[in-house]
Amino acid sequence: MKRILITARDPSTGFDLIRIINYLLREKDIFLFIFAEEPAYSIICKNTNFRFKNKKVNYFLLNELTSIDKKIKLKENILTLKPDIILTGISGPDFGIDEICIQISKELNFFNTFSLQSYWGDINPNFKEKANNYFVIDEYAAEITKKRSPEANIYITGNQQYKKWISHNWKKSRETFRNKYKIDENKRIISFFSQPLFKYKFYWETIFKFLDIISKEYKDYLLIIKAHPKDVDSFQNKLSESCKSLEINYLFLKDENILEVISASDITVSLYSTVCYTAQIMLSQASYPFTIPVYLFFNRDLKDYYKKTCFLDNIPLSDNKKSILINSVQTIKESLVMSLDINFRLEVLRSIKKRFILNKKDPAKEIVKILLESKKQKK
């Protein structure tokens, strides 16, 4: 019986783990121990087969515990369960159960550790301890990860949600979404996707500059604000007050599926969220540029923070007309105008199609195969 301990906190990890967990549950002689925090815990529970009291898995919610208590509980369980493999996500921009688990593993001289990346070269800078193995989305991610963790084994397995994104019927979603919220089919939609950065001044400075342009140039548009699962209530209150004071026609959404929102949007906007990457993958198999990914990347403090936490100078896949990257406040207006020009949108679609080649492999199966074939590693 092979025992696999899995940790997760962030929503991207939760969604990435769904197919991996479901495949593992089909295997013989496998037992899973899942330690998760919200929002990953709820995502996994709602989408995996173990929600029906599957005897091959035990799962634990560690949301209400302090970091110290999480470490104590997790360490006790690792010592008791003696897992053969540990698979973690990567929490950010702070740290969570994933980083605590890797730290404990190193303290206990357990080296058969794997971390699942959802972003290019993502290795949490808050802890010096690193996993011995990384699953990454592409060659660029592998190159960056190897520089940051030279001794680690790197496996290019692809994006875990790739097939889900490319197979999503954006036309049907668009129609359903507009009917659900009673939005006229001719009404143009700009959607802003939040990130859990509400405590930073640069975040609000960026948003307010963006809202100012929307209020002056796009009064007839609908602005959708899609909250991040880790946003606090005060974020909604503050943003709603700003939209009302600027007389912006807006819709604030908390729980709507991001694929539905992207499908309904003429422009998909974020600071540097992977939602724009999701939009690119959806566009890679589309015949029409139904949306365009736009990055609000003009604030100097934001750029410094991005470099510090992501260890990247530029947002991957944001160049060569694969998206619009707004580098200065002065170009917000003209960039949004350009993003709505059909000829430019067609150019973006062509660029994206050239970059994203259809991946016929199943990334989740690739990971399960590697995990099942892995042998106990030494330092």
mmCIF file of N, CA, C and O in Angstrom, residues 205-251:
data_model
loop_
_atom_site.group_PDB
_atom_site.id
_atom_site.type_symbol
_atom_site.label_atom_id
_atom_site.label_comp_id
_atom_site.label_asym_id
_atom_site.label_seq_id
_atom_site.Cartn_x
_atom_site.Cartn_y
_atom_site.Cartn_z
ATOM 1 N N GLU A 205 -3.982 51.793 -6.156
ATOM 2 C CA GLU A 205 -3.576 52.835 -7.106
ATOM 3 C C GLU A 205 -3.827 52.373 -8.539
ATOM 4 O O GLU A 205 -4.325 53.131 -9.384
ATOM 5 N N THR A 206 -3.489 51.127 -8.803
ATOM 6 C CA THR A 206 -3.700 50.561 -10.136
ATOM 7 C C THR A 206 -5.192 50.491 -10.475
ATOM 8 O O THR A 206 -5.618 50.903 -11.559
ATOM 9 N N ILE A 207 -5.976 49.977 -9.543
ATOM 10 C CA ILE A 207 -7.416 49.844 -9.774
ATOM 11 C C ILE A 207 -8.073 51.200 -9.986
ATOM 12 O O ILE A 207 -8.886 51.381 -10.900
ATOM 13 N N PHE A 208 -7.724 52.194 -9.156
ATOM 14 C CA PHE A 208 -8.354 53.512 -9.258
ATOM 15 C C PHE A 208 -8.011 54.208 -10.578
ATOM 16 O O PHE A 208 -8.856 54.905 -11.156
ATOM 17 N N LYS A 209 -6.794 54.026 -11.060
ATOM 18 C CA LYS A 209 -6.425 54.594 -12.368
ATOM 19 C C LYS A 209 -7.251 53.948 -13.478
ATOM 20 O O LYS A 209 -7.720 54.614 -14.406
ATOM 21 N N PHE A 210 -7.422 52.655 -13.359
ATOM 22 C CA PHE A 210 -8.219 51.901 -14.339
ATOM 23 C C PHE A 210 -9.683 52.347 -14.295
ATOM 24 O O PHE A 210 -10.303 52.618 -15.331
ATOM 25 N N LEU A 211 -10.250 52.454 -13.095
ATOM 26 C CA LEU A 211 -11.648 52.866 -12.938
ATOM 27 C C LEU A 211 -11.878 54.279 -13.457
ATOM 28 O O LEU A 211 -12.946 54.581 -14.006
ATOM 29 N N ASP A 212 -10.893 55.127 -13.278
ATOM 30 C CA ASP A 212 -11.009 56.507 -13.759
ATOM 31 C C ASP A 212 -11.208 56.547 -15.276
ATOM 32 O O ASP A 212 -12.060 57.293 -15.780
ATOM 33 N N ILE A 213 -10.440 55.734 -15.989
ATOM 34 C CA ILE A 213 -10.583 55.662 -17.450
ATOM 35 C C ILE A 213 -11.923 55.045 -17.836
ATOM 36 O O ILE A 213 -12.612 55.523 -18.749
ATOM 37 N N ILE A 214 -12.316 54.002 -17.136
ATOM 38 C CA ILE A 214 -13.610 53.362 -17.416
ATOM 39 C C ILE A 214 -14.748 54.366 -17.248
ATOM 40 O O ILE A 214 -15.676 54.432 -18.068
ATOM 41 N N SER A 215 -14.691 55.164 -16.187
ATOM 42 C CA SER A 215 -15.768 56.126 -15.898
ATOM 43 C C SER A 215 -15.857 57.238 -16.945
ATOM 44 O O SER A 215 -16.941 57.764 -17.195
ATOM 45 N N LYS A 216 -14.728 57.556 -17.561
ATOM 46 C CA LYS A 216 -14.706 58.655 -18.534
ATOM 47 C C LYS A 216 -14.938 58.190 -19.966
ATOM 48 O O LYS A 216 -15.575 58.892 -20.758
ATOM 49 N N GLU A 217 -14.428 57.017 -20.299
ATOM 50 C CA GLU A 217 -14.431 56.581 -21.703
ATOM 51 C C GLU A 217 -15.388 55.430 -22.005
ATOM 52 O O GLU A 217 -15.692 55.187 -23.176
ATOM 53 N N TYR A 218 -15.843 54.722 -20.967
ATOM 54 C CA TYR A 218 -16.639 53.514 -21.221
ATOM 55 C C TYR A 218 -17.906 53.471 -20.363
ATOM 56 O O TYR A 218 -18.247 52.463 -19.761
ATOM 57 N N LYS A 219 -18.597 54.599 -20.352
ATOM 58 C CA LYS A 219 -19.840 54.720 -19.577
ATOM 59 C C LYS A 219 -20.906 53.731 -20.037
ATOM 60 O O LYS A 219 -21.741 53.294 -19.246
ATOM 61 N N ASP A 220 -20.890 53.406 -21.329
ATOM 62 C CA ASP A 220 -21.927 52.522 -21.877
ATOM 63 C C ASP A 220 -21.594 51.039 -21.696
ATOM 64 O O ASP A 220 -22.392 50.180 -22.067
ATOM 65 N N TYR A 221 -20.431 50.753 -21.164
ATOM 66 C CA TYR A 221 -20.014 49.372 -20.981
ATOM 67 C C TYR A 221 -20.456 48.860 -19.610
ATOM 68 O O TYR A 221 -20.741 49.636 -18.698
ATOM 69 N N LEU A 222 -20.451 47.558 -19.470
ATOM 70 C CA LEU A 222 -20.662 46.932 -18.168
ATOM 71 C C LEU A 222 -19.302 46.468 -17.650
ATOM 72 O O LEU A 222 -18.581 45.739 -18.341
ATOM 73 N N LEU A 223 -18.960 46.902 -16.456
ATOM 74 C CA LEU A 223 -17.732 46.442 -15.809
ATOM 75 C C LEU A 223 -18.086 45.316 -14.844
ATOM 76 O O LEU A 223 -18.858 45.503 -13.909
ATOM 77 N N ILE A 224 -17.519 44.150 -15.091
ATOM 78 C CA ILE A 224 -17.694 43.030 -14.168
ATOM 79 C C ILE A 224 -16.451 42.942 -13.290
ATOM 80 O O ILE A 224 -15.321 42.975 -13.792
ATOM 81 N N ILE A 225 -16.664 42.859 -12.007
ATOM 82 C CA ILE A 225 -15.560 42.680 -11.066
ATOM 83 C C ILE A 225 -15.683 41.277 -10.492
ATOM 84 O O ILE A 225 -16.635 40.960 -9.781
ATOM 85 N N LYS A 226 -14.740 40.417 -10.847
ATOM 86 C CA LYS A 226 -14.748 39.029 -10.363
ATOM 87 C C LYS A 226 -13.812 38.931 -9.170
ATOM 88 O O LYS A 226 -12.590 39.084 -9.296
ATOM 89 N N ALA A 227 -14.380 38.691 -8.015
ATOM 90 C CA ALA A 227 -13.588 38.606 -6.784
ATOM 91 C C ALA A 227 -12.731 37.348 -6.763
ATOM 92 O O ALA A 227 -13.084 36.318 -7.343
ATOM 93 N N HIS A 228 -11.603 37.437 -6.086
ATOM 94 C CA HIS A 228 -10.742 36.278 -5.850
ATOM 95 C C HIS A 228 -11.271 35.545 -4.618
ATOM 96 O O HIS A 228 -11.782 36.182 -3.685
ATOM 97 N N PRO A 229 -11.154 34.222 -4.570
ATOM 98 C CA PRO A 229 -11.647 33.471 -3.398
ATOM 99 C C PRO A 229 -11.061 33.923 -2.073
ATOM 100 O O PRO A 229 -11.665 33.709 -1.013
ATOM 101 N N LYS A 230 -9.884 34.561 -2.100
ATOM 102 C CA LYS A 230 -9.259 34.997 -0.851
ATOM 103 C C LYS A 230 -9.520 36.470 -0.535
ATOM 104 O O LYS A 230 -8.972 37.001 0.435
ATOM 105 N N ASP A 231 -10.362 37.135 -1.328
ATOM 106 C CA ASP A 231 -10.702 38.526 -1.041
ATOM 107 C C ASP A 231 -11.548 38.630 0.228
ATOM 108 O O ASP A 231 -12.351 37.734 0.532
ATOM 109 N N VAL A 232 -11.393 39.728 0.935
ATOM 110 C CA VAL A 232 -12.182 39.987 2.148
ATOM 111 C C VAL A 232 -13.375 40.869 1.795
ATOM 112 O O VAL A 232 -13.405 41.504 0.735
ATOM 113 N N ASP A 233 -14.363 40.921 2.683
ATOM 114 C CA ASP A 233 -15.576 41.691 2.421
ATOM 115 C C ASP A 233 -15.291 43.177 2.223
ATOM 116 O O ASP A 233 -15.961 43.852 1.436
ATOM 117 N N SER A 234 -14.304 43.697 2.927
ATOM 118 C CA SER A 234 -13.981 45.118 2.819
ATOM 119 C C SER A 234 -13.518 45.485 1.410
ATOM 120 O O SER A 234 -13.678 46.631 0.970
ATOM 121 N N PHE A 235 -12.951 44.499 0.698
ATOM 122 C CA PHE A 235 -12.539 44.742 -0.686
ATOM 123 C C PHE A 235 -13.756 45.063 -1.546
ATOM 124 O O PHE A 235 -13.761 46.034 -2.311
ATOM 125 N N GLN A 236 -14.793 44.259 -1.417
ATOM 126 C CA GLN A 236 -16.017 44.491 -2.186
ATOM 127 C C GLN A 236 -16.635 45.836 -1.823
ATOM 128 O O GLN A 236 -17.063 46.593 -2.709
ATOM 129 N N ASN A 237 -16.681 46.141 -0.549
ATOM 130 C CA ASN A 237 -17.281 47.392 -0.110
ATOM 131 C C ASN A 237 -16.548 48.601 -0.682
ATOM 132 O O ASN A 237 -17.168 49.542 -1.185
ATOM 133 N N LYS A 238 -15.244 48.565 -0.607
ATOM 134 C CA LYS A 238 -14.430 49.691 -1.079
ATOM 135 C C LYS A 238 -14.548 49.862 -2.590
ATOM 136 O O LYS A 238 -14.685 50.981 -3.100
ATOM 137 N N LEU A 239 -14.516 48.753 -3.300
ATOM 138 C CA LEU A 239 -14.580 48.810 -4.760
ATOM 139 C C LEU A 239 -15.981 49.222 -5.232
ATOM 140 O O LEU A 239 -16.130 49.996 -6.185
ATOM 141 N N SER A 240 -16.990 48.720 -4.566
ATOM 142 C CA SER A 240 -18.366 49.074 -4.924
ATOM 143 C C SER A 240 -18.623 50.561 -4.712
ATOM 144 O O SER A 240 -19.252 51.223 -5.543
ATOM 145 N N GLU A 241 -18.125 51.102 -3.603
ATOM 146 C CA GLU A 241 -18.275 52.534 -3.328
ATOM 147 C C GLU A 241 -17.598 53.372 -4.403
ATOM 148 O O GLU A 241 -18.135 54.404 -4.840
ATOM 149 N N SER A 242 -16.434 52.921 -4.849
ATOM 150 C CA SER A 242 -15.705 53.658 -5.891
ATOM 151 C C SER A 242 -16.469 53.653 -7.204
ATOM 152 O O SER A 242 -16.568 54.685 -7.878
ATOM 153 N N CYS A 243 -17.005 52.498 -7.578
ATOM 154 C CA CYS A 243 -17.765 52.396 -8.830
ATOM 155 C C CYS A 243 -19.024 53.267 -8.785
ATOM 156 O O CYS A 243 -19.372 53.922 -9.767
ATOM 157 N N LYS A 244 -19.670 53.280 -7.635
ATOM 158 C CA LYS A 244 -20.887 54.097 -7.493
ATOM 159 C C LYS A 244 -20.556 55.584 -7.575
ATOM 160 O O LYS A 244 -21.276 56.351 -8.231
ATOM 161 N N SER A 245 -19.492 55.995 -6.915
ATOM 162 C CA SER A 245 -19.119 57.410 -6.921
ATOM 163 C C SER A 245 -18.706 57.877 -8.317
ATOM 164 O O SER A 245 -18.889 59.041 -8.667
ATOM 165 N N LEU A 246 -18.158 56.955 -9.111
ATOM 166 C CA LEU A 246 -17.737 57.283 -10.480
ATOM 167 C C LEU A 246 -18.846 57.026 -11.501
ATOM 168 O O LEU A 246 -18.646 57.209 -12.694
ATOM 169 N N GLU A 247 -19.997 56.579 -11.014
ATOM 170 C CA GLU A 247 -21.163 56.286 -11.857
ATOM 171 C C GLU A 247 -20.842 55.243 -12.933
ATOM 172 O O GLU A 247 -21.224 55.362 -14.095
ATOM 173 N N ILE A 248 -20.121 54.209 -12.508
ATOM 174 C CA ILE A 248 -19.771 53.109 -13.407
ATOM 175 C C ILE A 248 -20.843 52.026 -13.311
ATOM 176 O O ILE A 248 -21.264 51.650 -12.207
ATOM 177 N N ASN A 249 -21.284 51.546 -14.442
ATOM 178 C CA ASN A 249 -22.230 50.441 -14.496
ATOM 179 C C ASN A 249 -21.452 49.155 -14.217
ATOM 180 O O ASN A 249 -20.662 48.715 -15.050
ATOM 181 N N TYR A 250 -21.645 48.561 -13.049
ATOM 182 C CA TYR A 250 -20.804 47.430 -12.671
ATOM 183 C C TYR A 250 -21.625 46.277 -12.099
ATOM 184 O O TYR A 250 -22.768 46.445 -11.667
ATOM 185 N N LEU A 251 -20.996 45.113 -12.103
ATOM 186 C CA LEU A 251 -21.583 43.905 -11.524
ATOM 187 C C LEU A 251 -20.485 43.201 -10.744
ATOM 188 O O LEU A 251 -19.437 42.865 -11.303
#
